[in-house]
Every structure is written in structure tokens, then in C-alpha cells.
Amino acid sequence: MKMGNDSAVTEFFLVGLSQYPELQLFLFVLCLIMYLIILLGNSLLIIISVLDSRLHTPMYFFLGNLSFLDICYTSSSIPQMLIMFMSERKSISFLGCALQMVISLGLGSTECVLLAVMAYDRYAAICNPLRYPVIMNKVLYVHMAVWSWVVGCLNSLVQTVLTMVLPFCGNNVIDHLTCEILALLKLVCSDITTNVLIMTVASIVLLMIPLLSIFVSYVFILSSILRINSAEGRKKAFSTCSAHLTVVILFYGSALFMYMKPKSKHTTASDEIIGLSYGVVTPMLNPIIYSLRNKEVKEAVRKILSKYLGLRKI
């Protein structure tokens, strides 16, 4: 599967978890089910937030962005992953690999910023409830969402271009399930100091700084919640924040493990499992977490279903 040292690479072979052939069918079925849940759950959240006027708030605007992002992110990798599980020739073209990497890295970076923006929204809502409509006005929260996408996509574009112009010297076997930038850099046969430096800076800016801002936001949020006299008020405040905090822990836990741990020349099975969790499990759990932990979403679902079923009866 490798070519000569001076050969130009025109395709890559994705061999992640191929050392477990007995698991390929199981992984195919598992990922297919999770992908269908991702599409259904996130699409329903977007539809509900659009149809129910009570959910036309900054929080649900950001949640709609997150759901759309998760659909796009998983659609850039899971369909191709499903084909690989059932195919003997696990190859992807050079251009296809670059496209997959720029989309997945861009959307992953965007989610880092978007989760920090959502934390700030919760901070403004709970710590400054009377000024919240003024602070989080439509112009501001739309700009915050747009800049989340812009920053994430620019980071991805820069890192992908800097990676794909490097020489691979015929090395085209990627020990990963997808065209992931860390796995691809292991194939490069020239100095990657610049790439590593840029990736480290990007990890600090797009992982550590947003995570720090989320932590600071929740310190103030927790302090405000504990000062609420009403037990019902405290419960409602905790309810609106717990879903977001759960998603943050799942997403950042996987991301930090992948991008901030010491780099190794070889990809281990644990790396693959964490990568699968980062790319499939977290997007699947997001709509479930927000639906189960959010009373407003449950009420909106009941309202839409009752209206639809009522019309059906007529």
C-alpha cells in the first residue's frame, strides 16, 4: 500500500481498528444506529426551536447552531467510515482526505468557541437576569455565533493547507478511522516544527482559553445560584445549566485527551476509541441531554405533537 520515496501520494488508506476484523460488522451497525440518532435528534431540536416561538431566545439560537454543527460534523466522516468498515479496500482520495479534514477540524474548532459563548449566555441570564435582554440582544448573539464559525473555519483552513502541502514521500497508510490531522502528520517525511507550533497555539486559543472562560462563567453562575432564596428558582437555574455543563465535560474531555496529551508515533486502540467518542458519541448525546434536562424543550415537543396529532384527527 506504500509507494516509493519520491512518489506523490494520490490516495490514503485508513486502517484504524482494521486489526480487529471480527469487530467490523459490529462497528458498522453501531455507528449506523448512532448516526441515525444524531440526524434525528439534532434535526428535531432545530425544528422545535424554529417552530416554537417561546424558544426564540439566544440559548436556543446557540443550541440550534450546535445541532446543525453536529449534523455537519458527523456527516463529514461517518458515511465514509461506514463504507470503510464494510470494504476491503479502505482508501480515500488525497482531495477527499483534505476536504474531510478541513470540515471536521473546522467544525470541531467552532464547537469549542460556541460552547464558551453558550456559557457566557448562561452567565448573563443567571447573574444579570434583569439586564439579560439588553446584554444578549439579537445583534450581539448573532455576531457571537458568526464569529464562532469564522474563527473555527479559519483555524481549520490554515492547519489543513499547511499539512497537505508537506511531502509524504509515499507514506499513505493512516492508522486512524478518518483523515485526522495528528494521524496525517505522522506520515510526513519533513520537518513539522511549524505545524506542531501552530497546532499548539491553536489548542491553547481554541481549547484552553474557551475552557477557562467556561470555568470562570460557572464559578459566577454557581455563586449566583446559591444566593437564590427560592428552592424552585435554584432548581430551574441548575436545570438550565446542567445540560450545557454535561456537554462541555463530554466534548472537552475527549478533545483534551486527543490534542493535549504527549504525542506518540503510533496510534493505540484507546486513541481510536476516544476519537470515536469525540466524533460520534458526543454529537449523539447532545440532543438527548438537552431534551432530558430541559423542561422548555419537553413542553415544546408536547405542544407540537399535540397540535400535529390534533390536526391529524381532524
Coordinates of C-alpha atoms in Angstrom, one line a residue:
M1 CA 0.0 0.0 0.0
K2 CA 3.0 2.3 0.2
M3 CA 4.8 3.8 -2.8
G4 CA 8.3 4.8 -3.5
N5 CA 10.0 7.5 -1.5
D6 CA 9.8 10.0 -4.3
S7 CA 6.2 9.2 -5.3
A8 CA 3.4 11.7 -4.9
V9 CA 0.5 10.5 -2.8
T10 CA -2.8 10.4 -4.6
E11 CA -4.8 8.5 -2.0
F12 CA -4.6 7.4 1.6
F13 CA -5.6 4.1 3.2
L14 CA -7.5 4.4 6.5
V15 CA -6.6 1.3 8.6
G16 CA -7.9 2.3 12.0
L17 CA -9.2 -0.7 14.0
S18 CA -8.6 -2.9 10.9
Q19 CA -6.6 -5.2 13.2
Y20 CA -9.9 -6.3 14.6
P21 CA -11.7 -7.7 11.6
E22 CA -14.2 -9.6 13.8
L23 CA -15.5 -6.2 15.0
Q24 CA -16.0 -4.5 11.6
L25 CA -19.7 -5.6 11.3
F26 CA -20.5 -4.7 14.9
L27 CA -18.9 -1.3 14.4
F28 CA -20.8 -0.7 11.2
V29 CA -24.1 -1.4 12.9
L30 CA -23.2 0.6 16.0
C31 CA -22.1 3.6 14.1
L32 CA -25.0 3.5 11.7
I33 CA -27.5 3.4 14.6
M34 CA -25.7 6.3 16.3
Y35 CA -25.6 8.3 13.1
L36 CA -29.3 7.9 12.6
I37 CA -29.9 9.0 16.2
I38 CA -27.7 12.1 15.5
L39 CA -29.6 13.1 12.4
L40 CA -33.0 12.5 14.0
G41 CA -32.2 14.1 17.4
N42 CA -30.4 17.2 16.2
S43 CA -32.9 17.8 13.4
L44 CA -35.8 17.6 15.8
L45 CA -34.1 20.1 18.1
I46 CA -33.6 22.5 15.2
I47 CA -37.2 22.1 14.0
I48 CA -38.6 22.6 17.6
S49 CA -36.5 25.7 18.2
V50 CA -37.8 27.2 14.9
L51 CA -41.5 26.2 15.3
D52 CA -42.0 27.2 19.0
S53 CA -41.9 31.0 19.4
R54 CA -41.1 30.5 23.2
L55 CA -37.7 29.1 22.1
H56 CA -36.7 32.1 20.0
T57 CA -34.1 33.1 22.6
P58 CA -30.3 33.3 22.5
M59 CA -29.9 30.0 24.3
Y60 CA -31.9 28.1 21.7
F61 CA -30.3 30.0 18.8
F62 CA -26.9 28.8 20.0
L63 CA -28.3 25.3 20.6
G64 CA -29.7 25.3 17.0
N65 CA -26.2 26.2 15.8
L66 CA -24.7 23.4 17.9
S67 CA -27.2 20.8 16.5
F68 CA -26.6 21.9 12.9
L69 CA -22.8 21.8 13.6
D70 CA -23.1 18.2 14.9
I71 CA -25.1 17.1 11.9
C72 CA -22.5 18.5 9.5
Y73 CA -19.5 17.3 11.6
T74 CA -20.7 13.7 11.7
S75 CA -21.8 13.7 8.1
S76 CA -18.3 14.6 7.0
S77 CA -16.9 11.4 8.5
I78 CA -19.4 8.7 9.5
P79 CA -20.8 7.8 6.0
Q80 CA -17.2 7.3 4.7
M81 CA -16.4 5.4 8.0
L82 CA -19.3 3.1 7.4
I83 CA -18.1 2.3 3.9
M84 CA -14.6 1.6 5.3
F85 CA -16.0 -0.9 7.8
M86 CA -17.6 -3.0 5.1
S87 CA -14.9 -2.5 2.3
E88 CA -11.7 -4.5 1.8
R89 CA -10.1 -1.5 0.1
K90 CA -10.1 1.2 2.8
S91 CA -9.0 4.1 0.6
I92 CA -9.8 7.8 0.3
S93 CA -8.5 10.2 -2.4
F94 CA -6.0 12.9 -1.5
L95 CA -8.6 15.6 -2.2
G96 CA -11.3 13.7 -0.3
C97 CA -9.0 13.4 2.7
A98 CA -8.1 17.1 2.7
L99 CA -11.8 18.0 2.4
Q100 CA -12.8 15.7 5.3
M101 CA -10.0 17.2 7.5
V102 CA -10.9 20.8 6.8
I103 CA -14.6 20.2 7.5
S104 CA -14.1 18.1 10.7
L105 CA -11.3 20.3 12.1
G106 CA -13.2 23.5 11.3
L107 CA -16.5 22.3 12.9
G108 CA -14.6 20.9 15.9
S109 CA -12.9 24.2 16.4
T110 CA -16.2 26.1 16.0
E111 CA -17.8 23.9 18.7
C112 CA -15.0 24.8 21.2
V113 CA -15.8 28.5 20.8
L114 CA -19.6 28.0 20.6
L115 CA -19.6 26.2 23.9
A116 CA -17.8 29.1 25.6
V117 CA -20.3 31.5 24.0
M118 CA -23.2 29.4 25.4
A119 CA -21.5 29.5 28.9
Y120 CA -21.4 33.3 28.7
D121 CA -25.1 33.3 27.7
R122 CA -26.0 31.3 30.8
Y123 CA -23.8 33.6 32.9
A124 CA -25.6 36.7 31.6
A125 CA -29.1 35.0 32.1
I126 CA -28.5 33.9 35.7
C127 CA -26.1 36.6 37.0
N128 CA -27.8 39.6 35.3
P129 CA -31.4 38.5 34.7
L130 CA -32.9 42.0 34.6
R131 CA -30.3 43.2 32.1
Y132 CA -30.2 40.0 30.1
P133 CA -32.4 41.1 27.2
V134 CA -30.2 44.2 26.8
I135 CA -26.9 42.3 27.2
M136 CA -27.8 39.4 24.8
N137 CA -29.5 41.4 22.2
K138 CA -30.1 39.9 18.7
V139 CA -27.2 41.8 17.1
L140 CA -24.8 40.6 19.7
Y141 CA -25.7 36.9 19.9
V142 CA -25.9 36.6 16.1
H143 CA -22.4 38.1 15.8
M144 CA -21.1 35.8 18.5
A145 CA -22.4 32.8 16.6
V146 CA -21.0 34.0 13.3
W147 CA -17.6 34.7 14.7
S148 CA -17.5 31.2 16.3
W149 CA -17.9 29.8 12.8
V150 CA -15.4 32.2 11.3
V151 CA -12.6 31.5 13.9
G152 CA -13.1 27.8 13.7
C153 CA -13.1 27.6 9.9
L154 CA -10.0 29.9 9.6
N155 CA -8.1 27.7 12.0
S156 CA -9.0 24.6 10.1
L157 CA -8.2 26.1 6.7
V158 CA -4.7 27.3 7.8
Q159 CA -3.8 24.0 9.5
T160 CA -5.2 21.8 6.7
V161 CA -3.3 23.7 4.0
L162 CA 0.0 23.7 6.0
T163 CA -0.4 19.9 6.4
M164 CA -1.4 18.9 2.9
V165 CA 1.4 20.8 1.2
L166 CA 4.0 18.8 3.1
P167 CA 5.8 15.8 1.4
F168 CA 4.6 12.4 2.4
C169 CA 7.3 10.5 0.4
G170 CA 4.8 7.8 -0.5
N171 CA 3.6 7.2 3.1
N172 CA -0.1 6.8 2.6
V173 CA -1.3 4.4 5.4
I174 CA -3.2 6.4 8.0
D175 CA -3.6 4.5 11.3
H176 CA -6.9 6.1 12.1
L177 CA -10.6 5.8 11.2
T178 CA -10.7 9.3 9.5
C179 CA -8.3 11.8 8.0
E180 CA -7.4 13.3 11.3
I181 CA -4.6 15.9 11.4
L182 CA -2.5 14.2 14.1
A183 CA -2.6 10.9 12.3
L184 CA -1.7 12.5 9.0
L185 CA 1.3 14.5 10.4
K186 CA 2.8 11.1 11.5
L187 CA 3.2 10.3 7.8
V188 CA 5.1 13.5 6.8
C189 CA 8.7 12.9 5.9
S190 CA 10.0 16.5 6.5
D191 CA 10.2 18.9 9.5
I192 CA 6.8 19.6 11.1
T193 CA 8.0 22.0 13.8
T194 CA 5.9 24.9 12.3
N195 CA 2.8 22.7 12.2
V196 CA 3.3 21.5 15.7
L197 CA 3.8 25.1 16.9
I198 CA 0.7 26.3 15.2
M199 CA -1.3 23.4 16.4
T200 CA -0.1 24.0 20.0
V201 CA -1.1 27.7 19.8
A202 CA -4.5 26.8 18.3
S203 CA -5.1 24.2 21.0
I204 CA -4.4 26.9 23.7
V205 CA -6.5 29.5 22.0
L206 CA -9.4 27.2 21.0
L207 CA -9.3 24.7 23.8
M208 CA -7.7 26.1 26.9
I209 CA -8.9 29.7 26.7
P210 CA -12.6 28.8 26.0
L211 CA -12.4 26.1 28.7
L212 CA -11.0 28.7 31.2
S213 CA -13.8 31.1 30.3
I214 CA -16.4 28.4 30.8
F215 CA -14.9 27.6 34.2
V216 CA -14.9 31.3 35.2
S217 CA -18.5 31.7 34.0
Y218 CA -19.7 28.7 36.0
V219 CA -17.9 30.0 39.2
F220 CA -20.0 33.1 38.9
I221 CA -23.1 31.2 37.9
L222 CA -22.8 28.8 40.9
S223 CA -22.2 31.8 43.2
S224 CA -25.4 33.4 41.9
I225 CA -27.5 30.2 42.2
L226 CA -26.5 29.7 45.8
R227 CA -27.8 33.2 46.6
I228 CA -31.3 32.4 45.2
N229 CA -33.7 32.2 48.1
S230 CA -36.3 30.1 46.3
A231 CA -35.7 26.4 46.1
E232 CA -37.7 26.2 42.8
G233 CA -35.6 29.1 41.4
R234 CA -32.4 27.3 42.3
K235 CA -33.7 24.1 40.7
K236 CA -34.6 25.9 37.5
A237 CA -31.2 27.6 37.3
F238 CA -29.4 24.3 37.9
S239 CA -31.6 22.6 35.3
T240 CA -30.7 25.1 32.5
C241 CA -27.0 24.9 33.2
S242 CA -26.6 21.2 33.9
A243 CA -27.3 20.1 30.3
H244 CA -24.6 22.6 28.9
L245 CA -22.1 21.6 31.6
T246 CA -22.6 17.9 30.8
V247 CA -22.0 18.5 27.1
V248 CA -18.9 20.6 27.9
I249 CA -17.4 17.8 30.0
L250 CA -18.0 15.2 27.3
F251 CA -16.7 17.3 24.5
Y252 CA -13.7 18.9 26.2
G253 CA -12.7 15.6 27.9
S254 CA -12.3 13.9 24.5
A255 CA -10.7 16.9 22.8
L256 CA -8.1 17.5 25.6
F257 CA -7.2 13.8 25.5
M258 CA -6.7 13.9 21.7
Y259 CA -4.9 17.2 21.3
M260 CA -3.1 18.0 24.5
K261 CA -1.6 14.6 25.5
P262 CA 2.0 13.8 24.7
K263 CA 2.3 12.8 21.0
S264 CA 3.2 9.2 20.1
K265 CA 4.4 7.8 16.8
H266 CA 1.8 5.0 16.9
T267 CA -1.9 5.2 17.3
T268 CA -3.3 3.0 20.1
A269 CA -6.7 1.3 20.3
S270 CA -7.5 3.8 23.2
D271 CA -6.8 6.7 20.8
E272 CA -9.2 5.2 18.3
I273 CA -12.0 4.7 20.9
I274 CA -11.6 8.2 22.2
G275 CA -11.6 9.5 18.6
L276 CA -14.8 7.6 18.0
S277 CA -16.3 9.1 21.2
Y278 CA -15.3 12.6 20.2
G279 CA -16.7 12.2 16.7
V280 CA -19.8 10.1 17.2
V281 CA -20.9 9.6 20.8
T282 CA -20.8 13.2 21.9
P283 CA -22.9 14.5 18.9
M284 CA -25.4 11.7 19.6
L285 CA -25.7 12.6 23.3
N286 CA -26.1 16.3 22.8
P287 CA -29.8 16.4 21.8
I288 CA -30.6 13.6 24.3
I289 CA -29.0 15.6 27.2
Y290 CA -30.7 18.8 26.2
S291 CA -34.1 17.1 25.8
L292 CA -34.0 15.2 29.1
R293 CA -32.6 18.0 31.2
N294 CA -34.7 20.9 29.7
K295 CA -38.3 21.4 30.7
E296 CA -38.9 24.0 27.9
V297 CA -37.9 21.5 25.2
K298 CA -40.1 18.9 26.7
E299 CA -43.1 21.3 26.7
A300 CA -42.3 22.4 23.2
V301 CA -42.3 18.8 22.0
R302 CA -45.6 18.1 23.7
K303 CA -47.2 21.2 22.2
I304 CA -46.0 20.4 18.7
L305 CA -47.1 16.8 18.9
S306 CA -50.5 17.6 20.3
K307 CA -51.0 20.2 17.6
Y308 CA -49.9 17.8 14.9
L309 CA -52.0 14.9 16.3
G310 CA -55.0 17.2 16.7
L311 CA -54.7 18.2 13.1
R312 CA -54.4 14.6 12.0
K313 CA -57.6 13.7 13.8
I314 CA -59.4 16.4 12.0

